[in-house]
Coordinates of C-alpha atoms in Angstrom, one line a residue:
Chain A
M22 CA 24.0 -64.3 -49.0
I23 CA 26.4 -61.4 -48.7
K24 CA 25.0 -58.0 -49.6
V25 CA 27.7 -55.7 -51.1
L26 CA 27.2 -51.9 -51.3
F27 CA 29.3 -49.4 -53.3
F28 CA 29.5 -45.7 -52.7
A29 CA 30.8 -42.5 -54.3
Q30 CA 33.6 -43.0 -57.0
V31 CA 33.4 -46.8 -56.5
R32 CA 29.7 -46.9 -57.2
E33 CA 30.1 -44.5 -60.1
I34 CA 32.9 -46.4 -61.8
I35 CA 31.3 -49.8 -61.7
G36 CA 27.8 -48.3 -62.4
V37 CA 26.1 -50.4 -59.7
D38 CA 25.1 -49.5 -56.2
H39 CA 24.7 -52.9 -54.7
I40 CA 24.9 -56.6 -55.5
E41 CA 24.1 -59.9 -53.7
L42 CA 26.5 -62.8 -53.7
E43 CA 26.4 -66.4 -52.4
Y44 CA 28.3 -66.7 -49.1
Q45 CA 31.5 -68.8 -49.5
H46 CA 33.1 -70.6 -46.6
S47 CA 36.1 -68.6 -45.1
M48 CA 35.3 -65.6 -47.2
T49 CA 37.1 -62.4 -45.9
T50 CA 36.8 -58.7 -46.7
N51 CA 40.0 -59.0 -48.7
S52 CA 39.0 -62.2 -50.6
L53 CA 35.7 -60.6 -51.5
R54 CA 37.5 -57.5 -52.8
T55 CA 39.9 -59.6 -54.9
F56 CA 37.1 -61.6 -56.3
L57 CA 35.1 -58.5 -57.3
A58 CA 38.2 -56.7 -58.7
S59 CA 38.7 -59.7 -61.1
Q60 CA 35.3 -59.1 -62.7
G61 CA 36.6 -56.7 -65.4
D62 CA 38.5 -53.5 -66.0
K63 CA 36.0 -51.2 -64.3
W64 CA 35.9 -53.4 -61.2
E65 CA 39.7 -53.6 -61.1
Q66 CA 39.8 -49.8 -61.3
A67 CA 37.1 -49.2 -58.7
L68 CA 38.3 -51.7 -56.1
G69 CA 42.1 -51.5 -56.7
S70 CA 42.7 -48.1 -55.0
D71 CA 45.1 -48.0 -52.1
N72 CA 42.7 -45.8 -50.2
L73 CA 39.7 -48.1 -50.5
L74 CA 37.8 -48.6 -47.2
V75 CA 35.5 -51.5 -46.2
A76 CA 32.7 -51.6 -43.7
V77 CA 31.1 -54.8 -42.4
N78 CA 27.6 -54.5 -41.0
Q79 CA 27.9 -50.7 -41.1
T80 CA 31.1 -50.6 -39.0
L81 CA 34.4 -49.7 -40.5
S82 CA 36.5 -52.8 -40.8
Q83 CA 39.9 -54.2 -41.7
W84 CA 41.2 -56.2 -44.6
Q85 CA 41.6 -59.8 -43.2
V86 CA 38.3 -60.0 -41.4
E87 CA 36.2 -63.2 -41.9
L88 CA 32.7 -62.7 -43.1
E89 CA 29.6 -64.6 -42.0
D90 CA 26.5 -65.5 -44.1
G91 CA 24.1 -62.6 -44.0
D92 CA 26.8 -59.8 -43.6
E93 CA 26.4 -56.5 -45.3
V94 CA 29.8 -55.3 -46.8
A95 CA 30.4 -51.9 -48.2
F96 CA 33.3 -50.6 -50.3
F97 CA 34.0 -46.9 -50.5
P98 CA 36.7 -44.2 -50.7
P99 CA 37.8 -42.1 -47.8
V100 CA 34.9 -40.0 -46.4
T101 CA 34.6 -36.3 -47.2
G102 CA 31.6 -35.0 -45.4
G103 CA 31.2 -32.0 -43.0
Chain B
M291 CA 18.7 -35.7 -31.8
N292 CA 21.0 -36.3 -34.7
R293 CA 19.6 -36.2 -38.3
V294 CA 20.6 -36.8 -41.9
Q295 CA 18.3 -35.0 -44.2
T296 CA 17.9 -33.3 -47.6
Q297 CA 16.1 -30.2 -46.3
D298 CA 17.8 -27.2 -44.8
F299 CA 18.0 -26.6 -41.1
S300 CA 17.4 -23.5 -39.0
V301 CA 20.2 -22.4 -36.7
A302 CA 17.7 -20.5 -34.6
E303 CA 15.6 -23.5 -33.9
E304 CA 18.5 -25.8 -33.1
Y305 CA 20.0 -23.1 -30.9
A306 CA 16.8 -22.8 -28.9
K307 CA 16.8 -26.6 -28.2
L308 CA 20.4 -26.5 -27.1
A309 CA 19.9 -23.5 -24.8
D310 CA 16.7 -24.6 -23.1
N311 CA 18.1 -25.6 -19.7
P312 CA 18.7 -23.5 -16.6
G313 CA 22.0 -25.2 -15.9
C314 CA 23.4 -24.5 -19.3
G315 CA 26.0 -21.7 -19.2
A316 CA 27.5 -22.2 -22.7
V317 CA 26.3 -23.0 -26.2
V318 CA 28.8 -23.5 -29.0
T319 CA 27.6 -24.1 -32.6
F320 CA 29.4 -24.9 -35.8
V321 CA 27.9 -24.6 -39.3
G322 CA 29.7 -25.8 -42.4
K323 CA 28.7 -24.2 -45.7
V324 CA 29.3 -24.7 -49.4
R325 CA 31.9 -22.2 -50.3
D326 CA 33.1 -21.0 -53.8
F327 CA 36.4 -22.8 -53.6
G328 CA 36.8 -26.4 -52.4
D329 CA 39.3 -28.6 -54.2
N330 CA 38.7 -26.3 -57.2
Q331 CA 37.9 -22.6 -57.7
G332 CA 34.4 -21.6 -58.9
V333 CA 32.3 -24.3 -57.2
T334 CA 28.7 -23.6 -58.0
Q335 CA 27.0 -26.7 -56.4
M336 CA 27.7 -30.1 -54.9
E337 CA 26.1 -33.5 -54.5
L338 CA 26.3 -35.2 -51.1
E339 CA 26.0 -38.9 -50.9
H340 CA 25.9 -41.0 -47.7
Y341 CA 25.6 -44.6 -46.5
P342 CA 22.2 -44.7 -44.8
G343 CA 22.2 -46.6 -41.5
M344 CA 26.0 -46.5 -41.0
T345 CA 26.0 -42.7 -41.0
E346 CA 23.5 -42.5 -38.2
A347 CA 25.4 -45.2 -36.3
V348 CA 28.7 -43.3 -36.6
L349 CA 27.1 -40.0 -35.5
E350 CA 25.6 -41.8 -32.4
Q351 CA 29.0 -43.2 -31.6
I352 CA 31.0 -40.0 -31.9
E353 CA 28.4 -38.3 -29.7
A354 CA 28.8 -41.0 -27.1
E355 CA 32.6 -40.6 -27.2
A356 CA 32.2 -36.8 -26.7
R357 CA 29.9 -37.4 -23.8
Q358 CA 32.4 -39.7 -22.1
R359 CA 35.1 -37.0 -22.4
W360 CA 33.2 -33.9 -21.4
P361 CA 30.1 -33.0 -19.2
L362 CA 27.6 -32.0 -21.9
D363 CA 23.9 -31.1 -21.8
E364 CA 22.5 -31.3 -25.3
V365 CA 24.2 -32.4 -28.5
I366 CA 22.7 -31.9 -32.0
I367 CA 24.4 -33.1 -35.2
I368 CA 22.6 -32.5 -38.5
H369 CA 24.1 -33.3 -41.9
R370 CA 22.4 -32.6 -45.2
V371 CA 22.6 -34.9 -48.3
G372 CA 21.5 -34.5 -51.9
S373 CA 22.1 -31.4 -54.1
L374 CA 23.4 -28.3 -52.4
A375 CA 24.2 -24.9 -53.9
L376 CA 26.8 -22.3 -53.2
T377 CA 26.3 -20.8 -49.7
D378 CA 24.0 -23.6 -48.6
Q379 CA 24.3 -25.0 -45.1
I380 CA 25.8 -28.5 -45.1
V381 CA 26.3 -29.4 -41.5
F382 CA 25.3 -28.2 -38.0
I383 CA 27.0 -29.3 -34.8
G384 CA 25.7 -27.8 -31.5
V385 CA 26.7 -28.5 -28.0
S386 CA 25.5 -27.0 -24.7
S387 CA 27.2 -27.5 -21.3
A388 CA 27.6 -25.8 -17.9
H389 CA 31.2 -25.1 -18.9
R390 CA 32.5 -23.3 -22.0
K391 CA 35.7 -25.2 -22.4
A392 CA 33.7 -28.5 -22.5
A393 CA 31.3 -27.0 -25.1
F394 CA 34.1 -25.8 -27.4
A395 CA 36.1 -28.9 -27.2
A396 CA 33.2 -31.3 -27.7
C397 CA 31.9 -29.3 -30.7
E398 CA 35.3 -29.3 -32.4
Y399 CA 35.8 -33.0 -31.5
L400 CA 32.5 -33.9 -33.2
I401 CA 33.2 -32.1 -36.4
D402 CA 36.8 -33.5 -36.6
F403 CA 35.5 -37.1 -36.3
L404 CA 32.4 -36.5 -38.4
K405 CA 34.8 -35.5 -41.2
T406 CA 37.0 -38.5 -40.9
R407 CA 34.6 -41.3 -39.9
A408 CA 31.1 -40.6 -41.0
P409 CA 30.3 -42.0 -44.4
F410 CA 29.5 -38.9 -46.5
W411 CA 31.0 -38.1 -49.8
K412 CA 31.0 -34.8 -51.7
K413 CA 31.1 -34.3 -55.4
E414 CA 31.8 -30.7 -56.4
Q415 CA 30.5 -29.1 -59.5
T416 CA 32.2 -26.1 -61.2
Q417 CA 31.2 -24.6 -64.5
A418 CA 33.7 -26.9 -66.2
E419 CA 33.3 -30.2 -64.5
A420 CA 32.2 -32.4 -61.6
H421 CA 34.6 -34.2 -59.4
W422 CA 34.7 -36.1 -56.1
V423 CA 36.4 -34.2 -53.3
D424 CA 39.7 -35.7 -52.1
A425 CA 40.0 -36.6 -48.4
K426 CA 42.4 -34.1 -46.7
D427 CA 45.4 -35.0 -44.6
S428 CA 44.7 -32.0 -42.5
D429 CA 41.4 -33.6 -41.5
E430 CA 43.1 -36.8 -40.5
Q431 CA 45.6 -34.9 -38.5
A432 CA 42.9 -32.9 -36.7
A433 CA 41.2 -36.1 -35.6
A434 CA 44.5 -37.8 -34.7
M435 CA 45.3 -34.9 -32.3
W436 CA 42.4 -35.8 -30.1
L437 CA 43.7 -39.4 -29.7
E438 CA 47.2 -38.2 -28.6
D439 CA 45.5 -35.8 -26.3
K440 CA 43.7 -38.4 -24.3
Chain C
M289 CA 30.2 -4.8 -35.4
N290 CA 30.8 -5.2 -31.6
R291 CA 28.1 -4.0 -29.2
V292 CA 27.5 -3.5 -25.5
Q293 CA 23.8 -3.3 -24.9
T294 CA 21.0 -3.8 -22.3
Q295 CA 18.6 -5.4 -24.7
D296 CA 18.7 -9.1 -25.7
F297 CA 20.2 -10.3 -29.0
S298 CA 19.0 -12.8 -31.6
V299 CA 21.4 -15.6 -32.4
A300 CA 19.5 -16.1 -35.7
E301 CA 20.1 -12.5 -36.8
E302 CA 23.8 -12.5 -35.9
Y303 CA 24.3 -15.9 -37.5
A304 CA 22.8 -14.5 -40.8
K305 CA 25.3 -11.7 -40.8
L306 CA 28.2 -14.0 -40.2
A307 CA 27.2 -16.5 -42.9
D308 CA 26.5 -14.0 -45.6
N309 CA 29.6 -14.5 -47.8
P310 CA 30.2 -17.1 -50.6
G311 CA 33.8 -17.7 -49.4
C312 CA 32.7 -18.5 -45.9
G313 CA 32.9 -22.2 -45.2
A314 CA 32.6 -22.2 -41.4
V315 CA 30.7 -20.3 -38.8
V316 CA 31.3 -20.8 -35.1
T317 CA 29.2 -19.1 -32.4
F318 CA 29.4 -19.1 -28.6
V319 CA 26.7 -17.9 -26.3
G320 CA 27.1 -17.5 -22.6
K321 CA 24.0 -17.6 -20.4
V322 CA 23.0 -17.0 -16.8
R323 CA 22.9 -20.4 -15.2
D324 CA 21.5 -21.4 -11.9
F325 CA 24.8 -21.9 -10.2
G326 CA 27.6 -19.4 -10.5
D327 CA 29.8 -18.8 -7.4
N328 CA 26.7 -19.9 -5.5
Q329 CA 23.8 -22.3 -6.0
G330 CA 20.4 -20.9 -6.7
V331 CA 21.2 -17.8 -8.7
T332 CA 18.0 -16.1 -9.8
Q333 CA 19.4 -13.0 -11.4
M334 CA 22.4 -10.8 -11.9
E335 CA 23.5 -7.3 -12.5
L336 CA 26.2 -6.6 -15.1
E337 CA 28.2 -3.4 -14.8
H338 CA 30.8 -2.2 -17.3
Y339 CA 33.2 0.7 -18.0
P340 CA 31.7 2.5 -21.0
G341 CA 34.4 3.4 -23.5
M342 CA 37.1 1.1 -22.2
T343 CA 34.9 -1.9 -22.8
E344 CA 34.4 -1.1 -26.5
A345 CA 38.1 -0.3 -26.9
V346 CA 39.1 -3.7 -25.4
L347 CA 36.7 -5.6 -27.6
E348 CA 38.1 -3.9 -30.7
Q349 CA 41.6 -4.8 -29.6
I350 CA 41.0 -8.4 -29.0
E351 CA 39.2 -8.6 -32.3
A352 CA 42.2 -7.1 -34.0
E353 CA 44.5 -9.6 -32.2
A354 CA 42.4 -12.5 -33.4
R355 CA 42.4 -11.2 -37.0
Q356 CA 46.2 -11.1 -36.9
R357 CA 46.4 -14.7 -35.8
W358 CA 43.8 -16.2 -38.1
P359 CA 42.2 -15.5 -41.5
L360 CA 38.7 -14.4 -40.5
D361 CA 35.7 -13.1 -42.4
E362 CA 33.2 -11.6 -39.9
V363 CA 33.6 -11.2 -36.2
I364 CA 30.7 -10.2 -33.9
I365 CA 31.0 -9.7 -30.2
I366 CA 27.9 -8.6 -28.2
H367 CA 27.8 -8.3 -24.4
R368 CA 24.8 -7.3 -22.4
V369 CA 24.8 -5.1 -19.3
G370 CA 22.2 -4.3 -16.7
S371 CA 19.7 -6.7 -15.0
L372 CA 19.7 -10.3 -16.3
A373 CA 17.5 -13.2 -15.2
L374 CA 18.2 -16.9 -15.0
T375 CA 18.6 -18.4 -18.5
D376 CA 19.1 -14.9 -20.1
Q377 CA 21.7 -14.6 -22.8
I378 CA 24.8 -12.6 -21.6
V379 CA 27.3 -12.7 -24.4
F380 CA 27.6 -13.7 -28.0
I381 CA 30.8 -14.3 -30.0
G382 CA 30.5 -15.3 -33.6
V383 CA 33.2 -15.8 -36.2
S384 CA 33.1 -16.8 -39.8
S385 CA 36.1 -18.0 -41.9
A386 CA 36.9 -20.1 -44.9
H387 CA 38.5 -22.6 -42.5
R388 CA 36.9 -24.3 -39.5
K389 CA 40.1 -24.5 -37.4
A390 CA 40.5 -20.7 -37.7
A391 CA 36.9 -20.1 -36.8
F392 CA 37.0 -22.4 -33.7
A393 CA 40.3 -21.0 -32.4
A394 CA 39.4 -17.4 -32.9
C395 CA 36.0 -17.8 -31.2
E396 CA 37.5 -19.4 -28.2
Y397 CA 40.4 -16.9 -28.1
L398 CA 37.9 -14.0 -28.1
I399 CA 35.8 -15.3 -25.2
D400 CA 39.0 -16.2 -23.2
F401 CA 40.3 -12.7 -23.5
L402 CA 36.9 -11.0 -23.1
K403 CA 36.7 -12.8 -19.7
T404 CA 40.1 -11.6 -18.5
R405 CA 40.5 -8.2 -20.1
A406 CA 37.1 -6.6 -20.9
P407 CA 35.9 -4.4 -17.9
F408 CA 32.6 -6.1 -17.1
W409 CA 31.6 -7.1 -13.5
K410 CA 28.9 -9.5 -12.5
K411 CA 26.9 -9.3 -9.2
E412 CA 24.9 -12.5 -8.6
Q413 CA 21.6 -12.5 -6.7
T414 CA 20.3 -15.6 -4.9
Q415 CA 17.2 -15.8 -2.8
A416 CA 19.5 -15.1 0.2
E417 CA 21.9 -12.4 -0.9
A418 CA 23.7 -10.5 -3.6
H419 CA 27.5 -10.8 -4.1
W420 CA 30.1 -9.8 -6.6
V421 CA 31.5 -12.8 -8.6
D422 CA 35.1 -13.6 -8.0
A423 CA 37.5 -13.7 -10.9
K424 CA 38.5 -17.3 -11.7
D425 CA 42.0 -18.7 -12.0
S426 CA 40.7 -21.1 -14.7
D427 CA 39.9 -18.0 -16.8
E428 CA 43.4 -16.5 -16.3
Q429 CA 44.9 -19.9 -17.2
A430 CA 42.8 -20.2 -20.4
A431 CA 43.9 -16.8 -21.6
A432 CA 47.6 -17.5 -20.7
M433 CA 47.6 -20.7 -22.8
W434 CA 47.1 -18.6 -26.0
L435 CA 50.2 -16.6 -25.2
E436 CA 52.4 -19.7 -24.7
D437 CA 51.0 -21.0 -27.9
K438 CA 52.2 -18.2 -30.1
Chain D
M297 CA 42.3 17.9 -13.5
I298 CA 42.3 14.1 -13.1
K299 CA 39.0 12.3 -13.5
V300 CA 38.9 9.2 -11.3
L301 CA 36.3 6.4 -11.9
F302 CA 35.4 3.5 -9.6
F303 CA 33.6 0.3 -10.6
A304 CA 31.9 -2.8 -9.0
Q305 CA 32.9 -3.5 -5.4
V306 CA 35.2 -0.5 -5.3
R307 CA 32.4 1.9 -6.3
E308 CA 30.0 0.2 -4.0
I309 CA 32.2 0.4 -0.9
I310 CA 33.0 4.0 -1.3
G311 CA 29.6 4.9 -2.5
V312 CA 30.8 7.2 -5.3
D313 CA 31.2 6.4 -9.0
H314 CA 33.6 9.2 -9.9
I315 CA 35.5 12.2 -8.6
E316 CA 37.7 14.9 -10.0
L317 CA 41.0 16.0 -8.5
E318 CA 43.5 18.7 -9.1
Y319 CA 46.5 17.3 -11.0
Q320 CA 49.7 17.3 -8.9
H321 CA 53.2 17.3 -10.4
S322 CA 54.7 13.8 -10.6
M323 CA 51.5 12.1 -9.6
T324 CA 51.5 8.3 -10.4
T325 CA 48.9 5.6 -10.5
N326 CA 50.3 4.4 -7.2
S327 CA 50.5 7.8 -5.5
L328 CA 46.9 8.6 -6.5
R329 CA 45.8 5.2 -5.0
T330 CA 47.7 5.9 -1.8
F331 CA 46.2 9.4 -1.5
L332 CA 42.7 8.1 -2.0
A333 CA 43.1 5.2 0.4
S334 CA 44.0 7.7 3.1
Q335 CA 40.6 9.4 2.9
G336 CA 39.0 7.2 5.4
D337 CA 38.1 3.6 6.3
K338 CA 35.9 2.9 3.4
W339 CA 38.5 4.3 1.0
E340 CA 41.2 2.2 2.6
Q341 CA 39.0 -0.9 2.3
A342 CA 38.0 -0.3 -1.3
L343 CA 41.5 0.6 -2.6
G344 CA 43.7 -1.6 -0.4
S345 CA 42.9 -4.9 -2.1
D346 CA 45.9 -6.9 -3.5
N347 CA 43.8 -7.5 -6.6
L348 CA 43.0 -3.9 -7.4
L349 CA 43.5 -3.0 -11.1
V350 CA 44.0 0.4 -12.6
A351 CA 43.4 1.8 -16.1
V352 CA 44.7 5.1 -17.5
N353 CA 42.7 6.7 -20.3
Q354 CA 40.7 3.4 -20.7
T355 CA 43.8 1.2 -21.1
L356 CA 44.9 -1.3 -18.4
S357 CA 48.0 0.2 -16.7
Q358 CA 50.6 -0.6 -14.1
W359 CA 51.3 0.8 -10.7
Q360 CA 54.3 3.2 -11.2
V361 CA 53.0 5.0 -14.2
E362 CA 53.2 8.8 -14.3
L363 CA 49.9 10.6 -14.9
E364 CA 49.4 13.8 -17.0
D365 CA 47.0 16.6 -16.4
G366 CA 43.6 15.6 -18.0
D367 CA 44.1 11.8 -17.6
E368 CA 41.1 9.6 -16.8
V369 CA 42.1 7.0 -14.2
A370 CA 39.9 4.1 -13.1
F371 CA 40.2 1.7 -10.2
F372 CA 38.4 -1.7 -10.2
P373 CA 38.6 -5.3 -9.2
P374 CA 39.5 -8.2 -11.6
V375 CA 36.9 -8.4 -14.4
T376 CA 34.2 -11.1 -14.4
G377 CA 32.3 -10.7 -17.7
G378 CA 31.5 -13.2 -20.3

């Protein structure tokens, strides 16, 4: 399983804060994003942003990183705390 | 010593922890507050969201980086989440050191990287509307300066 | 708001004055304390002497200079004189501003120039002896950096 | 009259915290220092330092500045507050 989390605008647009997906062989951060963005207009809107960030297992990650079964992946906009 | 919490913090209490050391010559603290203009004029309140787990990990990491760069005694980072009103305290960064230059530099380093790497998001509320705050280029630049510096 | 006094100060009270403003987004404070090594190891207490009148004038002047360089809300400078013991607070510098970069820069500017221009003198006491602290080149350099900067 | 103040080591060595002197025509910060330094060994020691600073009317001054009747002049070592 892959646990996928969404935060801030991304969460708000798709209306879901997390989902769980079957792990697929050679899944990457980018292929997961593309798959999710194809799930409908809201998903396309939420995950299509140029500024979208991705974290794998709570560490900021890049777009062509291979995932492993059990990973936690999060999609979110640039951070604005402080 | 770092915390993410909904409740307010006391600058006096955190200052006392930072200063409680006979070798400590300098204590620098930073507090960020909700002000009446953010991206928009007339902000009355805001919601602060975060990514539990990752947030704490990032705060530990930027503290460890600061400790590698400068000789520090105590470091305390506190960030609030949830609903905050105008003039509420949002974030506390406190650093103590034998040396003032180290305390100033580390405190500013920590807030610069908290702003660009810790997964917090602000949604500002005005009388008219609520909207997510945009990330600022000036914050990215402030953090990038430290990397050139090294 | 600047004061030269024998009695201690409360960081909590001064912080409250600095932060009391809905446009204030950032508060930076610096506290300098008596530490157990100064010019010598084993400092147990110190005497702080000043030039009444000139001290206050210099503090006003460096505050005015900082306000010319950065947009600031409140500025508070407090310096103690007389007998101070190990871990006692010596000096407080607090600055509030809409912008954190301004608050950090102004706070550090004020302590750098206080150290090189305000007429205070420290005499450290160890178990063995009392001696006047030497002025430090590093303090002169810190102040000189701001002038190149301009 | 010229009021002259001494601080820190300077005060301690000469054992006096201030004196008053008759104003002399064309007196300067430097001539005042030279005159005082000639008053004995302690005065020479206290006022001979290369690092000595001078303030006129509570403002840091230079060494060839002319004084006026009524000025307040202070001699002291480099400052060490903060």
